[in-house]
């Protein structure tokens, strides 16, 4: 029992790492240091040393089957009984191929070695007990347990636990761009208990023990605790860990203790290097290599049997059959076996030894041209395409399914505050919508005041146009020279001299994000709310009322406080800004404000301010202005139209680049002191917001537009400036960060005026709505009624925002008593100090606090579509590529974006499935399948996918109605039901009928599961594209993973095979470069196999005339040169430069991409056709010279030389016939190879007398060149050999019906005629045989929610920028549309549809005349609003 207990204890200890200070053990034996078992900080990414390079490299190369095969053949040739050539000579081809690969590997490893050397010899400051100070040492000398001192702009040498920061609040600012590509600064804080140090940290006084988890590759996870000498524990997490490779920013000095070093750091554990995948062509090629091996074995068997039969025809042993030393002869069977081995050596070239090396060189050339394509370069971000996986370029031309993320991939991930709802009142921000419609014009215009300058407080002061333009990009943040990540040359330096950066120096801070135009109705209420805040005090705390004024104040305070946004400056180090909380309002007269403006010499603000606020009539008769007094349902619905009569065109906009902000006056400076201070210089340091996500930045900028300004944030407090200039400093008690499980974030603060403890929470509406206080529990009936109305109104507004394609967030609050908070805080501290189940405990404590919330409102944030996305999607669809969108966003938002980017069309039938029940899900899938099958008559009923039928690629159309295109929308809960209920087959069968699929609310794991399901079950080529860390698993699961270097950092890029800057680049990457890479490489592989089989067959035919003795008629050196030099360069040039169709034609005719999807260039049939052609050509090349010289007395090499010349000429001409593009390189290489053959042969035959004893090739070529017969044979034989192929290619070019043949004909036309042909082609393709009479009168959209199989109407495909009044009318029309119910698939046989009925049929009748009228009206309008029907299960 004791042993078992010890084992369990040991296993538990193995999961932990214990770190102590190295200082007590300095100068003592290494064995006494408990940290001795941890690895040092020296890194080694190189694979070889000088001594290990040759054996290790050879061992690695022999893992490739082809290399192992040829080495085995070479070794076999050393046995005299079976050798066909001189063993030393036979080793030359293998050695050359291995040497070329070894040189490439050595060059790459030398680069890694030099990089390691530079990194290991970087210097850092390590504390020495002997020196009593920090001394400079190299990174490679750092050990776990050392104390490291780092200064501003220095790189962190190891994973270090932060123990001291020069920032008084214990904050250290970190840039993680080299790790994850994110340019915004991160905050790391000193371990609790060490932050209140007023003097320098003393490492020798550190006697604590650190217990943490073992090294792992989770960048954002770290758990452990620090045990003090008094046995108390303090929890430590990733917020205190500085990761290796990050850079210290805006912090003078930081000190920490090393936890992980060298290869155990998280950065090194994440450095997996370039990705290696096997392409589809390589997998196909391996199969064909085995076919070639089969041909080789068959030929060797024929040789062995022939040898035995040949020897058997002699009655006596012939003189060339030499006996052994005992005078005995070999048995015929054994002699045949030896001849089998000899034939293998003789015909070994049938397997192309240089094919693999040639493929690698061709792919390097293809990657070079990919990287230098200017069309794939994005000037705004200064990024070009990056190829991280070099061995799958040809797979780009065979993609059948694309799985795309939505946010940041299809959209820009530039979150722009669009509108909001507070306490059930909706504020549409129409002026802001107008601004977003013309962002470029607004960016270039100067900031001017509008009618809001008459308000009694100056929310912002603007800058003159010259000042704004000068700040736009020419002055970067002074962190370092660059914040971009140079990942393997992913961006290039331009040689055009200095340019102003078009990209803001701070993430998520473009002008379109910052300059929010407030809603004028809400602006007046914000002023009242700000004045109300000043009346609060400790004696009169805010009552838990539902008044609009208090809720508006809390709403904007939540937007300002509930985030992790940093306020930083362009100077370094960071100036800590603390403003003492004030219990009274800071009164500021308008005269002082005017004085400040005069001091700042801002001419655009010279107008005087009026102390009177505009009246309600001045603000216009807006429905939203009186929303608080509206109680009727009609007014509830009308609230959507808030601000509809606004005439303000310029609008009030805020800019986060503040000049002369109150922060500049120093710590604790009031606004009055700032007003009386000397006028600041306009070139003084600026302030900017740095957010970890674009959503946070958008909300902070929105609050700033209403003059709720975040001015300072420290770990203990956060300061907010109110519209009047009053600064409130909230004590920050706790922050519960956002995570993908909770889908929310909370901050716990103490109100500076009332002393209340308030929890502000923001998060996804699907989560927050479930955490609200139940109105039924409220004792007051009026309050209960009001709560229900607020929640209902807010939900209606959320649905409206989602239909507009906006991202929604709910804002809520909760007041906590002092006792409850202290009790919760103690639980939280225990959870933080726990090492086991820490994440679960932290999650549980967060859930205890985030409940019984009071809803304040919600926000709608617009994520704009990227440029060119609709056109790219339409083009990819024409190319035969299925596009699925896998997103974590709301269903309505995703559907709206899908319509905007043409993923779904207005005439599509969209099935929406939302259910958690597996049985319900199965019934829904069956119903949808049955309905769709009635519209698709399968032309190929035998086509099956693991047991179920698939739709034909060209389904027939019924005579009564056109088959509608179908789309599928599904959520994460339904996906769980599908995977858990084993419904994958039915789900996949349903998707085969759908032109596009949207998976909403899906987790990263579900994304990867979907990709694997489609890839493995349908056996298709898949591509995943995304831009965030949540897309990494999906990117890695696909055949090709593409990362977009967008707003969410570089994690997707670092895990991808290719990286691009824009989604629109996918069009040319696939349709042009993908097609070229596939076509070139596929045809090159086929040519290589043909070339070797054709040449080897010449030796095989000769065996019939030499008694199957294994001898050759061609000199062996000539055979070696033939493959290594004479015929090696043309395929390389062909594989890199050949273009079967021009880029313009490929982009204009996307249908041409289908040739790669169908593997038309390289498949089983093309392989065997090439093999047959090779056999035919080898027969011609051998037997025409044989018949020519038959009966003559020429020697063997004189007979072999014309055969060798003819075969070379035939093979080179065959290559020329395959080339579709002719450049100077093609001509030089082909002609050069031909001339080099004659030059080398003449020199070799003239100088080599006994090079290959006992044979003698001396003067053979010279003799042949003087013989006219040689010229005649060399001219006629290739013509006869290539005649069938030439005839076939001529027929194919003249009468070929394939798309590629037609496109090649078009390419040869003059430009004007070519454009006309392309236009007529596209017109024929788009001309659909759809008679208007047969079109159905309606196109319902099936929506299946829970147990309802209902239909919903998609929105217009235009971007969501319509006026709100139209949305309200549309909502009313939708509500007025009559719903019909068909009780089918419910289990009751009487409720089933009859055989003649179907859901999408044109014969459906409506329940009343109004629905029928609406339906016909909508049909006449082009089906923008169609009737609705539902199917209840």
XYZ file of C-alpha atoms in Angstrom, residues 766-1082:
317
model
C -27.914 34.342 -26.057
C -26.082 34.196 -22.725
C -26.965 37.488 -21.038
C -30.698 37.090 -21.592
C -30.633 33.840 -19.618
C -28.808 35.480 -16.707
C -31.281 38.341 -16.202
C -33.340 38.692 -13.079
C -36.675 36.938 -13.409
C -39.402 39.602 -13.521
C -41.762 37.187 -11.761
C -39.608 37.430 -8.637
C -40.119 41.193 -8.370
C -42.764 42.039 -5.747
C -43.875 45.280 -7.419
C -46.303 44.544 -10.249
C -45.481 47.784 -12.068
C -41.770 47.047 -11.959
C -42.412 43.502 -13.164
C -44.463 44.778 -16.074
C -41.810 47.307 -16.963
C -39.039 44.707 -16.798
C -40.892 42.367 -19.115
C -41.567 45.185 -21.548
C -37.906 46.260 -21.540
C -36.705 42.719 -22.156
C -39.248 42.179 -24.939
C -38.377 45.465 -26.632
C -34.654 44.781 -26.360
C -35.083 41.302 -27.799
C -37.029 42.741 -30.701
C -34.281 45.265 -31.339
C -31.665 42.500 -31.133
C -33.519 40.545 -33.781
C -33.680 43.651 -35.924
C -29.933 44.223 -35.544
C -29.231 40.616 -36.458
C -31.359 40.891 -39.581
C -29.294 43.940 -40.471
C -26.167 41.832 -40.182
C -24.935 43.600 -37.032
C -22.984 41.962 -34.228
C -24.925 42.283 -30.997
C -23.794 42.620 -27.390
C -25.985 42.957 -24.317
C -25.043 45.238 -21.421
C -26.207 44.498 -17.867
C -25.389 45.419 -14.266
C -25.829 44.133 -10.747
C -25.388 45.738 -7.342
C -23.707 43.475 -4.779
C -23.713 43.958 -1.033
C -20.426 44.277 0.828
C -20.907 40.998 2.696
C -21.754 39.017 -0.421
C -18.778 40.397 -2.278
C -16.296 39.639 0.511
C -17.607 36.094 0.702
C -17.311 35.711 -3.077
C -13.827 37.272 -3.137
C -12.521 34.733 -0.632
C -13.797 31.897 -2.825
C -12.185 33.558 -5.818
C -8.808 33.771 -4.067
C -8.967 30.096 -3.165
C -9.739 29.200 -6.774
C -6.840 31.306 -8.052
C -4.386 29.615 -5.667
C -5.539 26.140 -6.640
C -3.370 24.157 -9.053
C -5.744 21.258 -9.640
C -9.055 22.010 -11.387
C -8.220 25.696 -11.331
C -10.103 26.506 -14.532
C -13.248 24.744 -13.341
C -13.150 26.535 -9.989
C -12.657 29.940 -11.615
C -15.554 29.225 -13.964
C -17.754 28.287 -11.023
C -16.943 31.465 -9.087
C -17.686 33.579 -12.158
C -21.077 31.925 -12.564
C -21.916 32.625 -8.919
C -21.400 36.333 -9.505
C -22.858 36.744 -12.989
C -26.537 36.114 -12.306
C -29.668 38.035 -11.406
C -28.519 40.825 -13.714
C -30.444 43.957 -14.638
C -30.584 44.616 -18.370
C -29.344 48.053 -19.409
C -29.408 47.739 -23.190
C -27.639 46.352 -26.212
C -25.363 47.518 -28.992
C -25.229 46.771 -32.701
C -21.778 46.785 -34.268
C -21.282 46.614 -38.004
C -18.584 44.411 -39.468
C -18.199 45.548 -43.056
C -17.686 43.173 -45.967
C -14.219 43.059 -47.445
C -13.765 44.506 -50.891
C -14.381 42.025 -53.668
C -15.934 39.293 -51.517
C -19.266 38.956 -53.429
C -17.482 38.795 -56.776
C -14.977 36.268 -55.462
C -17.671 33.994 -54.055
C -19.708 34.160 -57.272
C -16.612 33.339 -59.316
C -15.609 30.432 -57.097
C -19.112 29.042 -57.353
C -18.946 29.228 -61.130
C -15.717 27.275 -60.877
C -17.628 24.398 -59.276
C -16.398 25.008 -55.730
C -18.812 24.489 -52.836
C -18.489 27.213 -50.185
C -19.436 26.651 -46.550
C -19.273 29.339 -43.873
C -18.431 28.178 -40.352
C -18.855 30.993 -37.836
C -19.515 31.556 -34.172
C -21.822 34.494 -34.882
C -25.565 34.717 -34.490
C -27.681 32.947 -37.044
C -29.484 36.034 -38.301
C -26.219 37.947 -38.677
C -24.608 35.134 -40.637
C -27.629 34.753 -42.939
C -27.666 38.459 -43.675
C -23.953 38.506 -44.479
C -24.492 35.417 -46.662
C -27.058 37.301 -48.726
C -24.834 40.375 -48.916
C -21.874 38.423 -50.247
C -23.996 36.385 -52.727
C -23.539 33.165 -50.835
C -27.323 32.933 -50.750
C -29.573 34.288 -53.447
C -33.011 35.816 -53.031
C -34.604 32.929 -54.913
C -32.886 30.264 -52.814
C -34.826 27.974 -50.544
C -32.980 28.177 -47.239
C -33.469 25.424 -44.664
C -32.731 26.551 -41.110
C -32.352 23.769 -38.558
C -32.203 24.604 -34.846
C -32.796 21.728 -32.464
C -31.042 19.940 -29.630
C -33.105 16.758 -29.778
C -31.571 13.956 -31.822
C -34.887 12.367 -32.788
C -36.290 15.717 -33.877
C -33.135 16.402 -35.839
C -33.423 13.076 -37.654
C -37.079 13.742 -38.522
C -36.230 17.194 -39.827
C -33.412 15.853 -41.993
C -35.733 13.179 -43.396
C -38.416 15.729 -44.210
C -35.990 18.101 -45.897
C -34.454 15.265 -47.907
C -37.831 13.944 -49.002
C -38.919 17.405 -50.059
C -35.770 18.088 -52.080
C -35.710 14.665 -53.716
C -39.112 15.314 -55.227
C -37.496 18.113 -57.236
C -34.457 16.136 -58.328
C -34.851 13.153 -60.617
C -31.574 11.365 -60.281
C -30.091 10.500 -63.639
C -27.560 8.200 -61.997
C -29.409 6.203 -59.367
C -26.414 3.927 -58.859
C -24.207 6.760 -57.634
C -23.876 6.170 -53.923
C -21.990 7.489 -50.933
C -21.437 4.795 -48.291
C -24.904 3.444 -48.768
C -27.081 6.403 -49.788
C -27.811 8.015 -53.112
C -26.290 11.291 -54.196
C -27.921 13.815 -56.514
C -26.801 13.824 -60.097
C -24.541 16.647 -61.115
C -27.084 17.591 -63.766
C -30.463 16.923 -62.187
C -33.379 16.976 -64.541
C -35.965 19.686 -64.222
C -39.592 18.923 -63.720
C -41.965 20.104 -66.341
C -44.132 22.044 -63.913
C -41.590 24.083 -61.983
C -37.957 24.970 -61.935
C -35.862 23.235 -59.300
C -35.087 25.895 -56.675
C -31.546 26.309 -55.387
C -31.305 25.254 -51.761
C -29.228 26.551 -48.872
C -28.782 25.159 -45.379
C -28.368 27.087 -42.122
C -27.528 25.104 -39.013
C -26.356 25.988 -35.518
C -23.912 24.496 -33.042
C -26.524 22.718 -30.947
C -27.872 20.964 -34.015
C -24.363 19.946 -34.988
C -23.967 18.326 -31.575
C -27.196 16.416 -32.139
C -25.959 15.303 -35.572
C -22.570 14.099 -34.337
C -23.926 12.455 -31.190
C -26.902 10.876 -32.947
C -24.819 9.362 -35.781
C -26.713 11.431 -38.333
C -23.657 12.427 -40.371
C -24.742 10.443 -43.427
C -28.133 12.118 -43.697
C -26.617 15.511 -42.997
C -24.059 15.055 -45.770
C -26.709 13.775 -48.161
C -28.794 16.878 -47.492
C -25.809 19.165 -48.074
C -25.286 17.575 -51.494
C -28.531 19.230 -52.627
C -27.515 22.648 -51.194
C -25.483 25.226 -53.036
C -24.113 26.609 -49.742
C -24.128 25.740 -46.049
C -23.895 28.087 -43.057
C -22.919 26.708 -39.648
C -23.610 29.330 -36.974
C -22.719 29.419 -33.286
C -20.126 26.725 -33.962
C -17.111 26.109 -31.743
C -13.544 25.665 -33.078
C -13.804 21.931 -32.409
C -17.043 21.687 -34.385
C -15.429 23.542 -37.275
C -12.615 21.017 -37.511
C -15.048 18.095 -37.146
C -17.117 19.356 -40.079
C -14.044 19.758 -42.273
C -12.838 16.239 -41.425
C -16.308 14.796 -42.004
C -16.612 16.259 -45.504
C -12.999 15.488 -46.389
C -13.052 11.853 -45.289
C -16.600 10.794 -46.178
C -16.990 12.572 -49.495
C -13.335 12.052 -50.502
C -12.987 15.607 -51.785
C -10.215 18.192 -51.704
C -10.916 20.747 -48.976
C -9.597 24.223 -48.210
C -10.138 26.140 -44.972
C -9.593 29.866 -44.661
C -9.700 31.975 -41.515
C -7.972 34.791 -39.702
C -8.231 34.100 -35.974
C -6.993 31.715 -33.330
C -10.406 30.034 -33.299
C -9.846 28.996 -36.938
C -6.558 27.176 -36.327
C -8.081 23.712 -35.840
C -10.203 24.117 -38.978
C -7.172 25.290 -40.994
C -5.080 22.340 -39.878
C -7.835 19.801 -40.608
C -8.213 20.710 -44.303
C -6.081 19.571 -47.216
C -5.007 23.182 -47.639
C -5.153 25.753 -44.854
C -5.072 29.453 -45.673
C -4.608 32.136 -43.052
C -5.580 35.766 -43.506
C -3.247 38.240 -41.837
C -6.012 40.417 -40.502
C -6.993 42.230 -37.312
C -6.834 39.190 -35.037
C -3.096 38.565 -35.151
C -1.061 35.894 -36.861
C -2.066 32.658 -35.155
C -4.081 31.531 -38.174
C -1.196 32.483 -40.461
C 1.354 30.568 -38.412
C -0.692 27.373 -38.591
C -1.565 27.686 -42.274
C -0.067 26.400 -45.519
C -0.542 29.691 -47.353
C -1.163 33.193 -46.034
C -2.920 35.991 -47.914
C -3.987 39.502 -46.958
C -7.472 39.583 -48.493
C -10.200 37.073 -49.241
C -10.429 38.369 -52.815
C -6.894 37.094 -53.459
C -8.316 33.599 -53.215
C -9.791 33.982 -56.705
C -6.513 34.346 -58.555
C -4.678 32.026 -56.170
C -7.005 29.150 -57.056
C -8.274 29.872 -60.549
C -4.949 30.968 -62.033
C -2.009 29.807 -59.951
C -3.823 26.722 -58.740
C -4.724 25.714 -62.297
C -1.224 26.407 -63.582
C 0.536 24.569 -60.758
C -1.678 21.520 -61.139
C -1.543 21.462 -64.943
C 2.219 21.905 -65.079
C 3.095 19.374 -62.417
C 0.564 16.772 -63.521
